Coordinates of C-alpha atoms and ligand atoms in Angstrom, one line a residue:
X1 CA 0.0 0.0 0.0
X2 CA 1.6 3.1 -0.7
X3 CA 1.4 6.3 1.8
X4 CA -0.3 9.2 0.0
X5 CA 1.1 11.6 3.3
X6 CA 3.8 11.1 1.6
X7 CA 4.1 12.8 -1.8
X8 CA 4.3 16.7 -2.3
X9 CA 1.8 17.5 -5.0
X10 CA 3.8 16.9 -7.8
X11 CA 4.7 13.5 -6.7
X12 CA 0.8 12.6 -6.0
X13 CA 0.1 14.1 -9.7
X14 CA 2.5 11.7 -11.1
X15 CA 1.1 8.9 -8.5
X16 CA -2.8 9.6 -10.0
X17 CA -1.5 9.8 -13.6
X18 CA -0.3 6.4 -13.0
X19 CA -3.7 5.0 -12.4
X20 CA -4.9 7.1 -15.1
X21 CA -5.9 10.2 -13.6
X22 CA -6.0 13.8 -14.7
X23 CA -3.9 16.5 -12.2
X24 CA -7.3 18.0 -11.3
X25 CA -8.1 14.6 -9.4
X26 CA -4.6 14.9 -7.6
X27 CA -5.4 18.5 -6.2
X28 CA -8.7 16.9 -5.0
X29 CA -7.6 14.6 -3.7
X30 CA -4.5 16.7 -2.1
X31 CA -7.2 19.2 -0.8
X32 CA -9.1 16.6 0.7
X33 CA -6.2 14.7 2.2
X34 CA -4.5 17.9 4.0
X35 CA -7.2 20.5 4.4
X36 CA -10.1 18.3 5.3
X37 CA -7.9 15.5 6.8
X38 CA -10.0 13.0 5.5
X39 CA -8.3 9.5 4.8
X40 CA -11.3 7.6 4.1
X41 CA -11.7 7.7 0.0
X42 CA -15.4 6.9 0.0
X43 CA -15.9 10.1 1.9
X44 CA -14.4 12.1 -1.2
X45 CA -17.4 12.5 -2.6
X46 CA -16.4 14.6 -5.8
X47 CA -13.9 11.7 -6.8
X48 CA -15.5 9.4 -9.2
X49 CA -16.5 6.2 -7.8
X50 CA -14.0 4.0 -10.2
X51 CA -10.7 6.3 -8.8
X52 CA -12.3 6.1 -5.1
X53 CA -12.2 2.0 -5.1
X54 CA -8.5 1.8 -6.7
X55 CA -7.4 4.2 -4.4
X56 CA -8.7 2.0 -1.8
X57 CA -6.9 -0.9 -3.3
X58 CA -3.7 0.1 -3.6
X59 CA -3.1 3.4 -1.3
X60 CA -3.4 4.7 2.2
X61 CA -3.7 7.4 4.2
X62 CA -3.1 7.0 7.7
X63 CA -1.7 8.4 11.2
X64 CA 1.0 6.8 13.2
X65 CA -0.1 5.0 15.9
X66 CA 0.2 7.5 19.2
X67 CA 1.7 5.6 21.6
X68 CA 1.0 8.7 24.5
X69 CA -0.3 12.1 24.6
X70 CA 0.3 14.2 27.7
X71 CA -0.4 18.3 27.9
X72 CA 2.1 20.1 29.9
X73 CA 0.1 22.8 32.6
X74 CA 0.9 25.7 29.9
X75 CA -0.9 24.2 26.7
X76 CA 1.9 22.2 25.4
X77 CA 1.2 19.1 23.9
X78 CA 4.0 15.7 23.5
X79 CA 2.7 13.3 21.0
X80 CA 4.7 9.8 21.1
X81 CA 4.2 8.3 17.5
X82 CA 5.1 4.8 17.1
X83 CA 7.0 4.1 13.7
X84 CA 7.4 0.1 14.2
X85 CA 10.7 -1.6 14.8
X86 CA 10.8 -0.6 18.4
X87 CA 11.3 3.0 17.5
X88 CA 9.2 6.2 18.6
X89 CA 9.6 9.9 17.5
X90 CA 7.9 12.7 19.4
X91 CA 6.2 15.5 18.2
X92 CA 5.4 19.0 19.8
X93 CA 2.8 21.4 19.9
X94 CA 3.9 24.6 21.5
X95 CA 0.5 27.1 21.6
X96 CA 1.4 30.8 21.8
X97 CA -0.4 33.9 21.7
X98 CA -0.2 34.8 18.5
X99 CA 0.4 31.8 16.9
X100 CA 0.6 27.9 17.1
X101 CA 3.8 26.0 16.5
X102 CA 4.4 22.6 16.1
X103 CA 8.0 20.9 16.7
X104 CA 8.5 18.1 14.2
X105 CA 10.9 14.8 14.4
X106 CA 13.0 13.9 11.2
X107 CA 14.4 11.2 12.7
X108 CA 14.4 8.1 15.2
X109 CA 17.3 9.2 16.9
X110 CA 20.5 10.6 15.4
X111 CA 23.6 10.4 14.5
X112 CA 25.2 13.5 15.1
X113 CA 26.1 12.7 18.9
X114 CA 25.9 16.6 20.3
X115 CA 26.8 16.3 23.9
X116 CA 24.1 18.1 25.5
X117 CA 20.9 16.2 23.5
X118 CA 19.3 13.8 24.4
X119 CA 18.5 12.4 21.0
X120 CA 22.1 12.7 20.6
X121 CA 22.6 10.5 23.6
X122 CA 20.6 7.3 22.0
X123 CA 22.3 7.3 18.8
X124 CA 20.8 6.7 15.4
X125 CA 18.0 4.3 14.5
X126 CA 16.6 5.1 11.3
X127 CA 15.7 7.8 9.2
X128 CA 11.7 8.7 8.9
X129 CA 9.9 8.5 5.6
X130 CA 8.3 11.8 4.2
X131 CA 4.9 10.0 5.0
X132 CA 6.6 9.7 8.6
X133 CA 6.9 13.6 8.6
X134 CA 3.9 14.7 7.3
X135 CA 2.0 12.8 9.4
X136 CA 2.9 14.4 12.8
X137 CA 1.4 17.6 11.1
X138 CA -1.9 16.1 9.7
X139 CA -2.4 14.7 13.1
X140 CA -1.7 17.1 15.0
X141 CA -3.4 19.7 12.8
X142 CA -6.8 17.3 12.4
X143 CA -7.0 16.9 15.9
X144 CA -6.2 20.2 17.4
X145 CA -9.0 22.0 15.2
X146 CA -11.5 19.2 16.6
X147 CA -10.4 20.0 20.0
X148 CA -10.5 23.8 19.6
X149 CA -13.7 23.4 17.7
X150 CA -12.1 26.0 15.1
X151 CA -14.3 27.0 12.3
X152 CA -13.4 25.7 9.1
X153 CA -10.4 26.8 7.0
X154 CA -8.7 28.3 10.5
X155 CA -5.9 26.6 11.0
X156 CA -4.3 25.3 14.4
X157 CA -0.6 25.4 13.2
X158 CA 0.4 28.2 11.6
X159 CA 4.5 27.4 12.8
X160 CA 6.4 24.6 12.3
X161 CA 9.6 23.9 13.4
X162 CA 12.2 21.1 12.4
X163 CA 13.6 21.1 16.3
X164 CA 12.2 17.6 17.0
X165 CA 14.3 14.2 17.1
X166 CA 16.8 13.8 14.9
X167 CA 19.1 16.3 12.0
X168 CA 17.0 17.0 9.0
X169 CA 19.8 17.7 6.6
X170 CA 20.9 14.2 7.3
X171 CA 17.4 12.9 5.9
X172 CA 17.2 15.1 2.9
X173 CA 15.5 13.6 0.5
X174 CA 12.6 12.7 2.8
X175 CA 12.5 16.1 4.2
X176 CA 12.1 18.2 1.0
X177 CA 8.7 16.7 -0.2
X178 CA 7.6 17.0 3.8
X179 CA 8.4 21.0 3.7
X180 CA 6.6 21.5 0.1
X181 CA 3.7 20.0 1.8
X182 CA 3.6 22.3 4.4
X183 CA 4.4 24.6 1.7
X184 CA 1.4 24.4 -0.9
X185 CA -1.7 26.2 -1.1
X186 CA -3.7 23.0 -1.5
X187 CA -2.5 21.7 1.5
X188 CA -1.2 23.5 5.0
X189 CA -0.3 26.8 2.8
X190 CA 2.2 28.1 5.1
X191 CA 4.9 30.8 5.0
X192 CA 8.1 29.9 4.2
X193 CA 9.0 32.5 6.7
X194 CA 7.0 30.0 9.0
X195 CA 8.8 26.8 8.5
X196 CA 11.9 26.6 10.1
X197 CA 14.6 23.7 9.3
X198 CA 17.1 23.6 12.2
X199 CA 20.4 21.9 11.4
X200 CA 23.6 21.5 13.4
X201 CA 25.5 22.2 9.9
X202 CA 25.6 20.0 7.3
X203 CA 26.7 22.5 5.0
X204 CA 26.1 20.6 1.7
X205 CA 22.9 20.3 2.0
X206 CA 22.3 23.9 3.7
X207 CA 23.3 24.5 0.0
X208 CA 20.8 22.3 -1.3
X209 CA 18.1 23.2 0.6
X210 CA 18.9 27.1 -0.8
X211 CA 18.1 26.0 -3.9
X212 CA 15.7 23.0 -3.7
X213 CA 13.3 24.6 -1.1
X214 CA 14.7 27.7 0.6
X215 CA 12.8 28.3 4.3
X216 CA 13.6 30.0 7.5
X217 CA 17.1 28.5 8.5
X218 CA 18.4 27.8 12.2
X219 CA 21.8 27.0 12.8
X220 CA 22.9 25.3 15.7
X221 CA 26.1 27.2 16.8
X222 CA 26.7 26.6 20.2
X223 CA 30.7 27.9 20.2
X224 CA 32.5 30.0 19.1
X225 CA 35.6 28.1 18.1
X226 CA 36.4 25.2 16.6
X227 CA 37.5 23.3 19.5
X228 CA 34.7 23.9 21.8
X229 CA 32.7 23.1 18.7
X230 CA 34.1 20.0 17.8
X231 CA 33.4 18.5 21.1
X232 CA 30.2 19.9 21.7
X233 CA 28.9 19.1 18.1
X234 CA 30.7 16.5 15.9
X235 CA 29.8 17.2 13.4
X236 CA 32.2 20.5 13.0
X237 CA 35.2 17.9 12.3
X238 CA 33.3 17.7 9.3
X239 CA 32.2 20.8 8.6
X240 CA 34.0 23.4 10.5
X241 CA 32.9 26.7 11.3
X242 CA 35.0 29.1 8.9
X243 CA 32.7 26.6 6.3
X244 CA 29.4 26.8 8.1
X245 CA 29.7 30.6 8.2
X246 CA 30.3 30.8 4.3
X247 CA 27.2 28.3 3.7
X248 CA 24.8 30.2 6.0
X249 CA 25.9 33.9 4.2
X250 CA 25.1 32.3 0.6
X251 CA 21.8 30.8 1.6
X252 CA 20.8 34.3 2.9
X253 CA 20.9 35.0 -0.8
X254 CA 17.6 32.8 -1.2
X255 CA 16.0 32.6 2.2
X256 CA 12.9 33.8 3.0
X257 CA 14.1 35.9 5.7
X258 CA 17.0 38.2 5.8
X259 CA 18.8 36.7 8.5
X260 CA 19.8 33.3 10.5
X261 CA 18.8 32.3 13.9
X262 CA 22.0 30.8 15.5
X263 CA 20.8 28.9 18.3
X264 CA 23.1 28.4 21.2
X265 CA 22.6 26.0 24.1
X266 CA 23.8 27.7 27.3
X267 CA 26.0 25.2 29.2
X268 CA 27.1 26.3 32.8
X269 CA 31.0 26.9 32.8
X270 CA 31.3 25.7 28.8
X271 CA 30.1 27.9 26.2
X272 CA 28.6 30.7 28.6
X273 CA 31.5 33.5 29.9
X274 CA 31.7 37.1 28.1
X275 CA 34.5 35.8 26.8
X276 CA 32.5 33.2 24.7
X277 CA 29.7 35.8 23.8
X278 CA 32.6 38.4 22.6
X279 CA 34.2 35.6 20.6
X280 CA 30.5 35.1 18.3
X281 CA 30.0 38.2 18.0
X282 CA 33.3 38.8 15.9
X283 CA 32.9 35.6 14.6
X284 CA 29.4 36.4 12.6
X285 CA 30.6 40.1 12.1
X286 CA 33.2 38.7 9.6
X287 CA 36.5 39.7 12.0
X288 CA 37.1 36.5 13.9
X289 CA 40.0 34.4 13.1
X290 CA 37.9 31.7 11.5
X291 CA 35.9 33.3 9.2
X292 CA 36.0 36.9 7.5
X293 CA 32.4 36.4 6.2
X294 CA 29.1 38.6 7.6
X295 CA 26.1 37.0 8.4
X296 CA 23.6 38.7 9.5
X297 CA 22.1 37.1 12.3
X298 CA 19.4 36.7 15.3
X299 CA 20.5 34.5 18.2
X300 CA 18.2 32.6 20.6
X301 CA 19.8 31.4 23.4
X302 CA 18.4 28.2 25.1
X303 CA 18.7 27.5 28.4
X304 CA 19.8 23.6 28.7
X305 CA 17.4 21.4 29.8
X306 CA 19.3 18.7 32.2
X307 CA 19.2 15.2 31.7
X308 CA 21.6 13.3 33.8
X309 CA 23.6 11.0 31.6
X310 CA 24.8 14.6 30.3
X311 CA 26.6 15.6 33.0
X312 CA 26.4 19.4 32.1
X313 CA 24.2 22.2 34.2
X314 CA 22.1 24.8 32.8
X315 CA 23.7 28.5 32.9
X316 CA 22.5 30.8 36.1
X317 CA 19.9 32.8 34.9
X318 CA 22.4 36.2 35.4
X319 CA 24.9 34.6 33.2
X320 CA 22.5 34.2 30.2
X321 CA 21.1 37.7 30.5
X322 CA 24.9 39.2 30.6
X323 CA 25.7 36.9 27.9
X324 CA 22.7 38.0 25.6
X325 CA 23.8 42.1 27.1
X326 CA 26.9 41.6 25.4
X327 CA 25.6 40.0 21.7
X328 CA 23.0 42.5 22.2
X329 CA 25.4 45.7 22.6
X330 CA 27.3 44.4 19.6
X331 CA 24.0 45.2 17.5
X332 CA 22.6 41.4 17.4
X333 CA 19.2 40.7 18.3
X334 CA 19.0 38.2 20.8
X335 CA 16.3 36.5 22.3
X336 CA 16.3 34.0 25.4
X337 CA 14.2 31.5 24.4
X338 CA 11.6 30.6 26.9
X339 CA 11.2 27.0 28.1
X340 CA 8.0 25.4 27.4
X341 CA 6.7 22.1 28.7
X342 CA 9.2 20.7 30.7
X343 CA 7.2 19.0 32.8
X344 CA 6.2 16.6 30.7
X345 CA 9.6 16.6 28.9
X346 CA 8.7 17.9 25.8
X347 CA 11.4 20.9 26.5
X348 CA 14.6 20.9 23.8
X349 CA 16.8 18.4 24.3
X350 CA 14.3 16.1 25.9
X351 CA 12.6 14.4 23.2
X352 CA 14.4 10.8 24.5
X353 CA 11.1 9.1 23.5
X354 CA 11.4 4.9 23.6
X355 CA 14.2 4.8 20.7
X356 CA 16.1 1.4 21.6
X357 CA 19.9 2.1 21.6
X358 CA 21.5 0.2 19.0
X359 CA 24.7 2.1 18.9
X360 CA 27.4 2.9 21.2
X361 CA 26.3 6.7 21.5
X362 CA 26.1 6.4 25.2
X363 CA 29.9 4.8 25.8
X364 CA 31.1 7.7 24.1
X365 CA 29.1 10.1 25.4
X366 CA 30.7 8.6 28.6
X367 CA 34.2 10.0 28.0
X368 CA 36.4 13.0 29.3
X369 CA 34.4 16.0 30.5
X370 CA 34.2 18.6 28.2
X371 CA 37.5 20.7 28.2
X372 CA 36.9 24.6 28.8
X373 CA 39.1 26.0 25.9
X374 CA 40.8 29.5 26.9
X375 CA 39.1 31.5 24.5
X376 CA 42.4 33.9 23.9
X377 CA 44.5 30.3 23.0
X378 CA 41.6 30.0 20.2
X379 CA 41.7 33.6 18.6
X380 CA 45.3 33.2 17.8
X381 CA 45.3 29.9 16.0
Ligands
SAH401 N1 19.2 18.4 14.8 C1 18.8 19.7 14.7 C2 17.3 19.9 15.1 C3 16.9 19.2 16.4 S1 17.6 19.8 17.8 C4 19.7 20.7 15.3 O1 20.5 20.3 16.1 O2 19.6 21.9 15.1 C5 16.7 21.3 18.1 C6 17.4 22.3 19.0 O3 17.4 21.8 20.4 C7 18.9 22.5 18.6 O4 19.2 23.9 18.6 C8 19.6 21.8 19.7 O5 20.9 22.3 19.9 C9 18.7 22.1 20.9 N2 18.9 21.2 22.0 C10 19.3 19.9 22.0 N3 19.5 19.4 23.2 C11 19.1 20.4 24.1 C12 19.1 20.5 25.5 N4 19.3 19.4 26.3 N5 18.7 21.6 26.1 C13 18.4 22.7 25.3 N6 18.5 22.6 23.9 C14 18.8 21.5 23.3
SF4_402 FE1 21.1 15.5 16.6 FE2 20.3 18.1 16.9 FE3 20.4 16.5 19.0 FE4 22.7 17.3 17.8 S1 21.1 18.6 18.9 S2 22.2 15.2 18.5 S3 22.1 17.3 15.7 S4 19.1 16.3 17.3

């Protein structure tokens, strides 16, 4: 059976003109899919009856099985989705004043190892399918307008956010049909200015995505060196930051906004002195030693949300305010981002769901504490 959640509109076009069916059909069907959240084919009742009965025979529509639902005491909703094989991603509906955001997985687990995530600390299980994706927002979406009894056309989500489990840029190819769903008038319709991927800076595909299917970019910094880097996300041995800083100042060229949202988790006695926040801020103004590149820039700091087999503390709240005084006097917007829905875990950094550890993340996550570098030994190499 193949999963219709899964194809952007192009790809159900192609799908229906396989069975013999005219575009037209695949926007109707699109439309009813995403906008009515309807997966039942005999309710479509402006399909003809002969497309209705082979959609039934050969294709699906359906959500993943929620394993558990809990609602934190400030409106935030943690979804477990069960997708088989042991694994389960978590999804994350954050509501807001003006607006209603909804934190999406991309993964079961990942691979990247960052220190202070959670994820990071389970390892790497498997890579969700673009159905996968899509179907943490038709769920969520379909449900929440029930349960807000909104009239019809509002929507619920008007935000979504690739902050979930897992590093989208290492599951491309799913991803980009996912975000032109959210994308398209037929179905969600949303702003590019409104979906945000968030990527710890996998640089070729930050290049991709630029010119693929260019939307709202968050980079997660975290240092402002390579060495605190390296060892606080891996993945800078691969792509280090003088690299990253060059890939996030040519996607500005396409973006949908005019700057990047660095995001930096604030790690007690790690990432968090003046020292640190004077480093970043001549690192993105192009005069650091690294990189001589401008990007213009928001940063939201995030206060780390503890879990114990890290080992690290979150930053006094003093620290993170003179931290953000000193970005901030440098002439970068910088927000502290607040933390929602910890007490149900559905904070950053906690999405652990039930992903069965079949890698030996947690040994190495085991090592050496993290070594403080001296941040004037880093500006001269
Ligand atoms: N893999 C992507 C997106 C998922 S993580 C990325 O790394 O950007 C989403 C955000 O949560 C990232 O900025 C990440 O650094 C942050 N995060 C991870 N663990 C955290 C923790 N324990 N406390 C606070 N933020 C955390
Ligand atoms: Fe993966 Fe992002 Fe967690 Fe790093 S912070 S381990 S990239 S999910």
């Amino acid at each position: 059976m193949v999963h219709l959640l899964g194809f952007d509109l192009d790809g159900l076009v192609a799908y229906c003109e396989g069975l013999g069916e005219k575009r037209y059909r695949a926007v109707q069907l699109y439309r009813w899919i995403h906008q009515k959240g309807a997966s039942d084919f005999g309710e479509m009742s402006d399909l003809a009856k002969s497309l209705r009965s082979k959609l039934a025979e050969h294709a699906q529509v359906c959500a993943l099985p929620v394993l558990s639902e809990k609602v934190a005491a400030d409106g935030t909703i943690k979804w477990l989705f069960d997708v088989g094989g042991g694994n389960a991603v978590e999804t994350v509906y954050i509501p807001e004043a003006d607006r209603g955001t909804l934190c999406i997985s991309s993964q079961a687990g990942c691979a990247v190892g960052c220190r202070f995530c959670s994820t990071g600390h389970q390892g790497f299980s498997r890579n969700l399918e673009s159905f996968e994706i899509v179907a943490q927002l038709w769920f969520a979406e379909h449900r929440l307008r029930e349960r807000l009894h909104l009239p019809d056309g509002q929507r619920a989500i008007d935000n979504v956010v690739m902050m979930g489990m897992g590093e989208p840029l290492q599951n491309y190819a799913a991803l980009v049909p996912a975000l032109r769903t959210m994308l398209d008038d037929h179905a969600y319709g949303l702003s590019r200015r409104r979906v945000t991927v968030s990527t710890s800076g996998v640089v070729p595909m930050i290049d991709r995505l630029r010119e693929d299917c260019p939307v709202a970019l968050a980079v997660s910094l975290h240092a402002p060196n390579d060495v605190l880097r390296d060892d606080l996300v891996p993945l800078n041995r691969k792509y280090p930051i003088g690299v990253l800083m060059q890939a996030c100042a040519n996607y500005l060229s396409a973006a949908p906004r005019d700057f990047i949202t660095f995001e930096y988790c604030m790690l007690d006695g790690v990432n968090d002195t003046p020292a640190h926040a004077q480093e970043l801020a001549r690192l993105v103004a192009g005069r650091g030693p690294l990189s001589d590149v401008r990007v213009s820039c928001k940063f939201n700091l995030i206060p780390f949300n503890p879990f114990p087999a890290s080992g690290l503390h979150r930053s006094a709240p003093d620290r993170v305010q003179a931290f953000a005084g000193i970005l901030q006097a440098a002439g970068i917007v910088t927000t502290v981002r607040r933390t929602r829905g910890d007490d149900i875990d559905a904070a950053c950094g906690q999405l652990a769901g039930e992903v069965q550890d079949r890698t030996d993340a947690p040994r190495r996550m085991a090592r050496t504490p993290i070594p403080i570098q001296p941040v004037a030994q880093e500006n001269a190499r």
